[in-house]
mmCIF file of C-alpha atoms in Angstrom:
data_model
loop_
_atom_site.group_PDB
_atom_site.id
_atom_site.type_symbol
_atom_site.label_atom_id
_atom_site.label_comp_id
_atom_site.label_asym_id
_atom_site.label_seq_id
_atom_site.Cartn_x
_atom_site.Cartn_y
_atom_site.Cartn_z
ATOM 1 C CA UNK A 1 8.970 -13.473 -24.001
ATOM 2 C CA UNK A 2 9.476 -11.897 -27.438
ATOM 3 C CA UNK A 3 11.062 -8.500 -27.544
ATOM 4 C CA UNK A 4 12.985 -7.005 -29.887
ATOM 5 C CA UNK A 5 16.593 -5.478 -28.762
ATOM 6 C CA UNK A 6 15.388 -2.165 -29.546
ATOM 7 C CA UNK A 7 12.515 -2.462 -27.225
ATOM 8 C CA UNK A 8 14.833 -3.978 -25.088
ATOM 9 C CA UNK A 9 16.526 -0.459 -24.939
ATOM 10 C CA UNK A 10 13.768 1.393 -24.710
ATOM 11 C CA UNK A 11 11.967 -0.271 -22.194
ATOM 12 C CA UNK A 12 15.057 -0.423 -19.882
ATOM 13 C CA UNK A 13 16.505 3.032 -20.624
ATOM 14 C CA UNK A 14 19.388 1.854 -21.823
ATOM 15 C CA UNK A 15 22.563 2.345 -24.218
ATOM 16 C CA UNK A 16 23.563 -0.052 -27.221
ATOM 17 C CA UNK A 17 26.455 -1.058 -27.427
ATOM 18 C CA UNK A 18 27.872 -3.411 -30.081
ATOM 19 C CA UNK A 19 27.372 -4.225 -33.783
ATOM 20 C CA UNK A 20 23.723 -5.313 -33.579
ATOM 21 C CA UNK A 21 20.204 -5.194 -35.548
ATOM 22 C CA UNK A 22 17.514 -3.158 -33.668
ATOM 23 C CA UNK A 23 15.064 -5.848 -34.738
ATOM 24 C CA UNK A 24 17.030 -8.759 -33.212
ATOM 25 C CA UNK A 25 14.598 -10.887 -31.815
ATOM 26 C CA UNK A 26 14.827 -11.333 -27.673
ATOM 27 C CA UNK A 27 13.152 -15.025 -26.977
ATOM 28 C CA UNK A 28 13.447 -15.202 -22.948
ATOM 29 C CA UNK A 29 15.752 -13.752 -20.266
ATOM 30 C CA UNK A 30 18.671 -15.864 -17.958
ATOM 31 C CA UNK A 31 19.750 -14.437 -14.686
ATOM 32 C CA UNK A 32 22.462 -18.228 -15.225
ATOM 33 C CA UNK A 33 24.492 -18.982 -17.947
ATOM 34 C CA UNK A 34 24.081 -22.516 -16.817
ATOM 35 C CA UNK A 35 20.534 -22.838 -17.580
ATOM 36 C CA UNK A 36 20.816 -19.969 -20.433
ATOM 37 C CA UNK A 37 18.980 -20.835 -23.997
ATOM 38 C CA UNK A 38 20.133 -19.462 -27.548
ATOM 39 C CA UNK A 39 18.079 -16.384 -28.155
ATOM 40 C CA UNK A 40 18.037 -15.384 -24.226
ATOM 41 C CA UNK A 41 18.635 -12.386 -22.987
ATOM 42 C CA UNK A 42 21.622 -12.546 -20.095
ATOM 43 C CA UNK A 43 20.641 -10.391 -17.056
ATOM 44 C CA UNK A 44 24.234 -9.711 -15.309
ATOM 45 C CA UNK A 45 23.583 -8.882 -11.758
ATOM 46 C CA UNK A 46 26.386 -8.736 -8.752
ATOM 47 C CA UNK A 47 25.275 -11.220 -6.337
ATOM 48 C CA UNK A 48 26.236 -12.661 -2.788
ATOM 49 C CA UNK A 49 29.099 -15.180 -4.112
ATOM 50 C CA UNK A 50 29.448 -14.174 -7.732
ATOM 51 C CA UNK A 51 28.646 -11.440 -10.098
ATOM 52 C CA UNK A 52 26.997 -11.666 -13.193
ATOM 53 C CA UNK A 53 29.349 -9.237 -15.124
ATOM 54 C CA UNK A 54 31.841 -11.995 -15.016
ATOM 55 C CA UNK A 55 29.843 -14.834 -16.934
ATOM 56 C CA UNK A 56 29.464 -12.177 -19.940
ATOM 57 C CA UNK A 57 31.768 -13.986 -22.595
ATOM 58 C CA UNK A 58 30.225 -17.270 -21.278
ATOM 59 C CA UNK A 59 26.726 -15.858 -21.978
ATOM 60 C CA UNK A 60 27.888 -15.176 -25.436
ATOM 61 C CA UNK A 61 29.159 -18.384 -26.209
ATOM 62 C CA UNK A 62 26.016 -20.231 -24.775
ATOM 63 C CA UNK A 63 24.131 -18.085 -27.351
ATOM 64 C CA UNK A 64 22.778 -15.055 -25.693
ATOM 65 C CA UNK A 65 21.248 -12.364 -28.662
ATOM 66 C CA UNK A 66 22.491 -9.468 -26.212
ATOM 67 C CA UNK A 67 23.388 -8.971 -22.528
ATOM 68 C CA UNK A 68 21.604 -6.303 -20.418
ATOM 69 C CA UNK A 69 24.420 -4.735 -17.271
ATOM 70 C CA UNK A 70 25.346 -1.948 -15.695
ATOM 71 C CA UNK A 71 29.243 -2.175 -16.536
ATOM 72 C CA UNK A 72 30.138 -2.476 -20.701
ATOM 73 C CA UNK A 73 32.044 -2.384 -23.009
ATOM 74 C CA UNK A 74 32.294 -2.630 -26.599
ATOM 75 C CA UNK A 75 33.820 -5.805 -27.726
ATOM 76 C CA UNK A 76 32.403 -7.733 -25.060
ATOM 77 C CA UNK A 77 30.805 -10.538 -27.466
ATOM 78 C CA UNK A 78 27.926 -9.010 -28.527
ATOM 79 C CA UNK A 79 25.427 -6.839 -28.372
ATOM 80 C CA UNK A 80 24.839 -5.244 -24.750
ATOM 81 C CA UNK A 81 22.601 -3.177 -23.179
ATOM 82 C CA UNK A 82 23.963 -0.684 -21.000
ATOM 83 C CA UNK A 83 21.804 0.309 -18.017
ATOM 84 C CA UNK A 84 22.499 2.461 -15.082
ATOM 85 C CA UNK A 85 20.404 0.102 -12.457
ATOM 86 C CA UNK A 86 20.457 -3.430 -13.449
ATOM 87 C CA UNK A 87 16.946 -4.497 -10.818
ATOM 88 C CA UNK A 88 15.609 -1.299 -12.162
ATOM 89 C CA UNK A 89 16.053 -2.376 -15.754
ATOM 90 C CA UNK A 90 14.482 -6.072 -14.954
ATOM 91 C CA UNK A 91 11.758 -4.521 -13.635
ATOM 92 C CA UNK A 92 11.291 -2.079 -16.271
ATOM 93 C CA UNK A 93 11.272 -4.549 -18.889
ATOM 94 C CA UNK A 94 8.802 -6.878 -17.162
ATOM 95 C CA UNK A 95 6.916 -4.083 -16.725
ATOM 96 C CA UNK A 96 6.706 -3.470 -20.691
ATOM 97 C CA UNK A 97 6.320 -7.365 -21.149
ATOM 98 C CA UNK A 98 3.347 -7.158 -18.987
ATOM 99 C CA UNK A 99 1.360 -4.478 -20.723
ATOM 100 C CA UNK A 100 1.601 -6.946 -23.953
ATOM 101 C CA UNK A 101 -0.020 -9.508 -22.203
ATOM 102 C CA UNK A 102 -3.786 -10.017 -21.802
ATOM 103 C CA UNK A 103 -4.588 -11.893 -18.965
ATOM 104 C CA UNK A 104 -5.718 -12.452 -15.474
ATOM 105 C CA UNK A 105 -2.949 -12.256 -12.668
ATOM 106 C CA UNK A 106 -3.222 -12.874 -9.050
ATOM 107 C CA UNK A 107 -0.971 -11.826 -6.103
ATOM 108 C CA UNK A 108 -0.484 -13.620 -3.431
ATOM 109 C CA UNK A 109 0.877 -12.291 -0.301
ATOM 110 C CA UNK A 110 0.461 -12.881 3.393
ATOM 111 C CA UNK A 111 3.523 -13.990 6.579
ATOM 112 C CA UNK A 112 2.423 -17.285 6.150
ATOM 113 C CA UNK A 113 1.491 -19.871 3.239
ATOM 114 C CA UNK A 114 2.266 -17.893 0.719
ATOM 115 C CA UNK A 115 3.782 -20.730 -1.684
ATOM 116 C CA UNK A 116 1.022 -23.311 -0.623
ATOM 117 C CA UNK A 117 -2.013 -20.729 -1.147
ATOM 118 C CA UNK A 118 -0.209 -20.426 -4.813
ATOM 119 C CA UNK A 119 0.168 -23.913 -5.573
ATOM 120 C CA UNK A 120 -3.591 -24.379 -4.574
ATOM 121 C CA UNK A 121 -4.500 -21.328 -6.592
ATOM 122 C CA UNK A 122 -3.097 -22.776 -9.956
ATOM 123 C CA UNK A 123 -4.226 -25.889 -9.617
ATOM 124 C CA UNK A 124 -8.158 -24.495 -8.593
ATOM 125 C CA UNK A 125 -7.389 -22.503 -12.192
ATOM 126 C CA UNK A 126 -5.799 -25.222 -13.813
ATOM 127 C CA UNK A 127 -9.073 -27.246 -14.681
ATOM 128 C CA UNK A 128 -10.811 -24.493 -16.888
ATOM 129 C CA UNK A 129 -7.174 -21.787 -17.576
ATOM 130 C CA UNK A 130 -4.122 -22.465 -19.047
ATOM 131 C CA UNK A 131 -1.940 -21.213 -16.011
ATOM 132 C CA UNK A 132 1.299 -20.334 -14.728
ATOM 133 C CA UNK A 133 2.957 -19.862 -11.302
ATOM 134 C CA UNK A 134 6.124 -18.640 -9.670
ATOM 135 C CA UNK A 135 8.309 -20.722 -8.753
ATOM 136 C CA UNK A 136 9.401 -21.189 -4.882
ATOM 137 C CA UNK A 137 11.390 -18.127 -3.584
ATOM 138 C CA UNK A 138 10.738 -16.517 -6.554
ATOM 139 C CA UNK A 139 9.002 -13.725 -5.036
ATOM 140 C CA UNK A 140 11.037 -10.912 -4.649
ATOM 141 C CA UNK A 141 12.948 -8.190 -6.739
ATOM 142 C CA UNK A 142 14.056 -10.775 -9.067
ATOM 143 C CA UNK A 143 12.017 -13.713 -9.261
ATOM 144 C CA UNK A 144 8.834 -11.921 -10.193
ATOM 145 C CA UNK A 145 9.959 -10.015 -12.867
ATOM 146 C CA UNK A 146 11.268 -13.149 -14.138
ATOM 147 C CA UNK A 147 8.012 -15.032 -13.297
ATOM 148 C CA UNK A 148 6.138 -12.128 -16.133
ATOM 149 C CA UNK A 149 8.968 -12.496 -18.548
ATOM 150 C CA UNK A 150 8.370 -16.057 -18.807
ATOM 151 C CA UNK A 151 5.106 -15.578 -19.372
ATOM 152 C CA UNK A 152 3.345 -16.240 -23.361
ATOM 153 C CA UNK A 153 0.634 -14.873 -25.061
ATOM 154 C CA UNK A 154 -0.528 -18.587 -24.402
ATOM 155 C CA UNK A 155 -1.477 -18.500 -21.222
ATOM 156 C CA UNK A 156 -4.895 -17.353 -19.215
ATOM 157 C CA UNK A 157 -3.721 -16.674 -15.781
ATOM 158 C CA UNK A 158 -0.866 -16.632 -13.716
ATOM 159 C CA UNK A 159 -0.472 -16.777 -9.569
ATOM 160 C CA UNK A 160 2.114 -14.442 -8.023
ATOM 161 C CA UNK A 161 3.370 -14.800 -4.890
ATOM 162 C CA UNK A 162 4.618 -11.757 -3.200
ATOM 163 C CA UNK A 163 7.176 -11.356 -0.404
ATOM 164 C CA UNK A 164 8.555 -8.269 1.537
ATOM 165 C CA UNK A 165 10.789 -7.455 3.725
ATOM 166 C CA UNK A 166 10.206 -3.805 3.973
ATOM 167 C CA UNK A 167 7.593 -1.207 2.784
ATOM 168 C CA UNK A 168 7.156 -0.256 -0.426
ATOM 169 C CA UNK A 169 8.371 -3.799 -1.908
ATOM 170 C CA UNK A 170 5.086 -5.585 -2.103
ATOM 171 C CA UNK A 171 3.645 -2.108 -3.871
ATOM 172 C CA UNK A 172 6.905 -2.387 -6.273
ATOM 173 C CA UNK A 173 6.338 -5.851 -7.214
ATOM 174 C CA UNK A 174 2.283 -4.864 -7.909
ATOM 175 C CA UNK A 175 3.598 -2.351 -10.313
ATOM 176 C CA UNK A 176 5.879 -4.562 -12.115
ATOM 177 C CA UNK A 177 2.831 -7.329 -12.303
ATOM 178 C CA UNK A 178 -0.775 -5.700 -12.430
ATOM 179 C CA UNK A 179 -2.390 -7.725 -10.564
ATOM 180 C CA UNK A 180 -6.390 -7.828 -10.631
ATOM 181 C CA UNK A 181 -7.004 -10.086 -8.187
ATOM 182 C CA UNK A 182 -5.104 -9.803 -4.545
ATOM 183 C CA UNK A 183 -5.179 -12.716 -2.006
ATOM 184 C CA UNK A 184 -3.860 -11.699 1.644
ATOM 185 C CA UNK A 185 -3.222 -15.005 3.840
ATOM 186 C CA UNK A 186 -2.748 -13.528 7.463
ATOM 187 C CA UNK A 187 -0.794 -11.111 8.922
ATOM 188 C CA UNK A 188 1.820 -12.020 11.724
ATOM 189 C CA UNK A 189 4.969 -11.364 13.297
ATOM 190 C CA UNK A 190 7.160 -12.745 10.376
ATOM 191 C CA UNK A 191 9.822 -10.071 9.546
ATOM 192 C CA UNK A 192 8.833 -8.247 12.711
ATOM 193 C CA UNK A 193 12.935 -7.513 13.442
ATOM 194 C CA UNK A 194 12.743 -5.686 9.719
ATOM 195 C CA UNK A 195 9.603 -3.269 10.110
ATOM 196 C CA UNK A 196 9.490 -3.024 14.203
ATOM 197 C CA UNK A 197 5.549 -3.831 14.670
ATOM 198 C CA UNK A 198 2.600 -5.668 13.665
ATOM 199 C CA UNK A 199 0.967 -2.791 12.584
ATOM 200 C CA UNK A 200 3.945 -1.613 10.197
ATOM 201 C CA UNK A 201 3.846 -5.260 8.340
ATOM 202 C CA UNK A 202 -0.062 -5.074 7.924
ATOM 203 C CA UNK A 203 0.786 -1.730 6.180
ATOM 204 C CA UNK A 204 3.351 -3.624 4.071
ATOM 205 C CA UNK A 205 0.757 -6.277 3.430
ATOM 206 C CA UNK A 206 -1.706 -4.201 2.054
ATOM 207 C CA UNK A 207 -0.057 -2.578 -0.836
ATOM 208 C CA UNK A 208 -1.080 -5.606 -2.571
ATOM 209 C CA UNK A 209 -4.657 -4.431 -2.158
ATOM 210 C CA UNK A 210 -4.030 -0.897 -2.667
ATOM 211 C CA UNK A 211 -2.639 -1.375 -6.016
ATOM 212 C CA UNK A 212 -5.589 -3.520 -7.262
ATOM 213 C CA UNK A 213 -7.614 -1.768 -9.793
ATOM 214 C CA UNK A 214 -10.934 -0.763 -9.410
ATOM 215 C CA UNK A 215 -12.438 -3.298 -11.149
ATOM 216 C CA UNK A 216 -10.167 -6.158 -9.570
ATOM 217 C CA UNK A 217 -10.885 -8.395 -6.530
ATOM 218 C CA UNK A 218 -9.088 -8.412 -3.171
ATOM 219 C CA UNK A 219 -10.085 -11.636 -1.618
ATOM 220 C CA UNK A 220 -9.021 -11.688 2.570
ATOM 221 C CA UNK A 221 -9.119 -13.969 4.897
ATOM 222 C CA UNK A 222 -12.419 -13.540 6.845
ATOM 223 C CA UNK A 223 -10.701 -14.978 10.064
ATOM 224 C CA UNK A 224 -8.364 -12.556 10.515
ATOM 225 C CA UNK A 225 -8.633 -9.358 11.965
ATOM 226 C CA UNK A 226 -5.810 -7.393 10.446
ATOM 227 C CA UNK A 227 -6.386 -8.493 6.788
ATOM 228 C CA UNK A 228 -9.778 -8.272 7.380
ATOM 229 C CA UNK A 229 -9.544 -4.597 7.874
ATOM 230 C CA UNK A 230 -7.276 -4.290 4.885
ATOM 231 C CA UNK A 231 -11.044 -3.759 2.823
ATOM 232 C CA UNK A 232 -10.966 -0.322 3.358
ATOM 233 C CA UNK A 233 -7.808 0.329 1.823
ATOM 234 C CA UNK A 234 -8.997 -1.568 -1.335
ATOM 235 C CA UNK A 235 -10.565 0.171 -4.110
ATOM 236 C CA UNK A 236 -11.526 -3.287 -5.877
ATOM 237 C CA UNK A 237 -14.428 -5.847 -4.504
ATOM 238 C CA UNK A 238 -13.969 -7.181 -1.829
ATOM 239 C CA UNK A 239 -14.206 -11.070 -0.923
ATOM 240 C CA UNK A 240 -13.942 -12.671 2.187
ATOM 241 C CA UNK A 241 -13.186 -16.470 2.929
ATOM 242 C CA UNK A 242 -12.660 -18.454 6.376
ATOM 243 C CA UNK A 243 -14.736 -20.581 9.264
ATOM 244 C CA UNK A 244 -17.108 -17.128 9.995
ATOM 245 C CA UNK A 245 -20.833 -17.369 9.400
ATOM 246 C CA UNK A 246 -20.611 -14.349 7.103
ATOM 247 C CA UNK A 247 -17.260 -15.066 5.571
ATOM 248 C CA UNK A 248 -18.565 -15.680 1.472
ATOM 249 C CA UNK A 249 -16.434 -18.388 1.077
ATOM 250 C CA UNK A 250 -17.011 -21.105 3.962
ATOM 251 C CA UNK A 251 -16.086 -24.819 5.168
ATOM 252 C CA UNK A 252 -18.958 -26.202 5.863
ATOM 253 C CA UNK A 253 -17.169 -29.653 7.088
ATOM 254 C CA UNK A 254 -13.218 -30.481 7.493
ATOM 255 C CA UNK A 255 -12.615 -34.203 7.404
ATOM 256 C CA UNK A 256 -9.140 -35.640 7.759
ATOM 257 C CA UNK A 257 -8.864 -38.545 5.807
ATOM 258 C CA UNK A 258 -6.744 -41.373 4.757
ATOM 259 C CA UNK A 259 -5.767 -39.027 1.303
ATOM 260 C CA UNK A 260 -5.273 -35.778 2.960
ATOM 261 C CA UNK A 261 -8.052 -33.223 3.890
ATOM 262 C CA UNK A 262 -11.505 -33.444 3.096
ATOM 263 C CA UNK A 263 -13.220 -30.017 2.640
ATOM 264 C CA UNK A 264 -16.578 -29.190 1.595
ATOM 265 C CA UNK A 265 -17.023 -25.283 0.570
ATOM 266 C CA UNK A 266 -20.074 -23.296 0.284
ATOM 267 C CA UNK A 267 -20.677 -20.226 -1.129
ATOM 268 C CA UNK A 268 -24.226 -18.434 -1.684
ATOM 269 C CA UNK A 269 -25.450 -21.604 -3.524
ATOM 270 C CA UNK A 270 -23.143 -23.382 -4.422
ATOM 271 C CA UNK A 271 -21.127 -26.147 -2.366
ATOM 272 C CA UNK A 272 -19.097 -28.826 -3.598
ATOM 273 C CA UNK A 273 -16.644 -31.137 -2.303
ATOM 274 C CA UNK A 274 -13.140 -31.701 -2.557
ATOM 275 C CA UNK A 275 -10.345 -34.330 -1.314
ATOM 276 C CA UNK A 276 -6.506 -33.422 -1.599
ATOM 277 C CA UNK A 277 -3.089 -34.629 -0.778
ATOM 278 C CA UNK A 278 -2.762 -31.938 2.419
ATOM 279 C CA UNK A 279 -2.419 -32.184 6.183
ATOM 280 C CA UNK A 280 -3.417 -29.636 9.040
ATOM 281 C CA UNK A 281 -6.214 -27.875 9.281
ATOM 282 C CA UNK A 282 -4.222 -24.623 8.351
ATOM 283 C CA UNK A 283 -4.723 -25.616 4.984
ATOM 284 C CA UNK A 284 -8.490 -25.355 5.155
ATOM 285 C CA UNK A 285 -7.908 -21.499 4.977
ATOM 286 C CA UNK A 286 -5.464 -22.447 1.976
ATOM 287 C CA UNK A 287 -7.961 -24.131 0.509
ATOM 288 C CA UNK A 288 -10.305 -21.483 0.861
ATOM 289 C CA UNK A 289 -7.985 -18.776 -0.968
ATOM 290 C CA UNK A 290 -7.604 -20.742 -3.837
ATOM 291 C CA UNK A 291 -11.684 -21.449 -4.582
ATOM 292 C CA UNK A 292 -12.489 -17.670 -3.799
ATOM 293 C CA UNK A 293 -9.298 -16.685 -6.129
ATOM 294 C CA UNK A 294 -11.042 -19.121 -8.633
ATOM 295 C CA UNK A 295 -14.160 -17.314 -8.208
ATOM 296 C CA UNK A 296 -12.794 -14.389 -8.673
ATOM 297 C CA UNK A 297 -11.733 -15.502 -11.873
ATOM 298 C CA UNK A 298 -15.210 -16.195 -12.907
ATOM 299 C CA UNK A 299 -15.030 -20.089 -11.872
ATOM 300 C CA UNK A 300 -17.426 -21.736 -10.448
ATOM 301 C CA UNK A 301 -16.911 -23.797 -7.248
ATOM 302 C CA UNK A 302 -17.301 -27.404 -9.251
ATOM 303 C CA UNK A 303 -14.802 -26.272 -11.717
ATOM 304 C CA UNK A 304 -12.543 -24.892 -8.543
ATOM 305 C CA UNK A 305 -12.611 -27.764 -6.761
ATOM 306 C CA UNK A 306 -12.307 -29.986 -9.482
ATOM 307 C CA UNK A 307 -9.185 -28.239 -9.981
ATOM 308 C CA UNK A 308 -8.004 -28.588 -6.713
ATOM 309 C CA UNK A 309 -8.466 -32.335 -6.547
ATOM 310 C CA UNK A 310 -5.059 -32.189 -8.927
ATOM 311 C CA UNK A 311 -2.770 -30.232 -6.467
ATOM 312 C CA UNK A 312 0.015 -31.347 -5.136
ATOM 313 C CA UNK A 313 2.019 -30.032 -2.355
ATOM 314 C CA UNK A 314 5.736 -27.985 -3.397
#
């Protein structure tokens, strides 16, 4: 990320407080003064065992250029941007980070196999796109506005996975990333005690498709029923994947062997091959999302699976 502080303050909303140049270059953000870098930006956000408020001075003399939080002062060390909702804020600035950047992104959501359907995805992009991922868990509120801000002008594509645990969350995080392409894994009872029926977390679910654009892709799984209905809430193409005749992504064979899982996909002409360190034959449908994510992406299934032949499991 490169912002400067007064973009900082206007993408957040905020108030400046503290001596400081409105041109001060902003080089990446820290939620952790522990793993903070000189010209970082220090998110301070109250959380479960410690608030971030506290490690302000620390921030400062770790190198921070300003601190963005929701209680201030001037005096404090530094520069600081006073905001009135510090998730708000993060999200707002991701936001603004986002609209700088020009390249593909792809959600990820589903109950199930969410951070394995990512890990697949980026490597199926890695052969032909410089890529980046989120990291595991970081799929909420916080991680994937963190995921965008550490995002570069460098990089081609990035894989976002998506989590929930109520409605409106997954159509939050679309809005912070703008996503064009939208994979949905399957839809089950995970989280059932938080939205009270099945039919409340497909809802939830499909706000990833709903916020794709019209010229994006939602690719669903083929096999099932409740994400493939999610097509007609999708104003983007729609592309299909799994073990049905008329999915447009197929496994033609499934071979367990002594490196993992042998899978050979076809789709309209194409077909190739590909061997990878994974077990089950739940990750066929893994596998599946990642070449018809690829191919959404304009790859073509050699280069996907040639990709996928590098993947390792998280």
């Amino acid at each position: 990320m490169r912002l400067t502080l007064d973009e900082v303050v206007r993408a957040t909303g905020g108030r400046l407080l503290g001596a400081a140049a409105s041109g001060a270059l902003i080089t990446g953000v820290s939620t952790d003064t522990r793993t903070l870098r000189p010209g970082d930006l220090f998110i301070a956000l109250p959380g479960p065992r410690a608030d971030g408020h506290d490690f302000i001075p620390e921030a400062f003399r770790r190198g921070a250029a300003a601190v963005l939080a929701t209680r201030a002062a001037n005096g404090m060390g530094g520069p600081v941007v006073e905001v009135a909702d510090g998730l708000r804020a993060l999200a707002a600035l991701a936001q603004a980070w986002r609209r700088t950047l020009d390249l593909l992104v792809i959600g990820v959501t589903g109950s199930v196999g969410k951070t394995t359907t990512v890990a697949m995805c980026a490597a199926a992009l890695g052969a032909r796109l410089r890529v980046a991922r989120t990291r595991e868990e970081w799929n909420a509120e916080i991680g994937v506005p963190l995921a965008i801000l550490g995002l570069d002008p460098g990089h081609q594509a990035a894989v976002i996975e998506m989590a929930m645990r109520g409605l409106g969350q997954i159509a939050e995080l679309v809005a912070v990333a703008a996503p064009q392409i939208g994979v949905v894994t399957n839809i089950g009872p995970t989280h059932l005690e938080l939205l009270g029926s099945i039919e409340q977390i497909a809802r939830a679910k499909g706000e990833l498709v709903e916020g794709l654009p019209p010229d994006g892709t939602a690719v669903l799984n083929r096999d099932d029923p409740r994400v493939f209905a999610l097509r007609t809430r999708s104003r983007a193409a729609v592309l299909t994947y799994g073990t049905a005749p008329d999915a447009d992504l197929r496994a033609a064979e499934v071979e367990a062997t002594a490196g993992g899982l042998r899978v050979v996909i076809v789709a309209g002409g194409e077909r190739a091959a590909v061997t990878l360190p994974a077990l089950g034959r739940h990750n066929v449908a893994n596998v599946l999302a990642a070449a018809a994510a690829a191919r959404a992406c304009g790859l073509d299934l050699a280069a996907a699976a040639e990709g996928l032949a590098a993947y390792r499991p998280p």
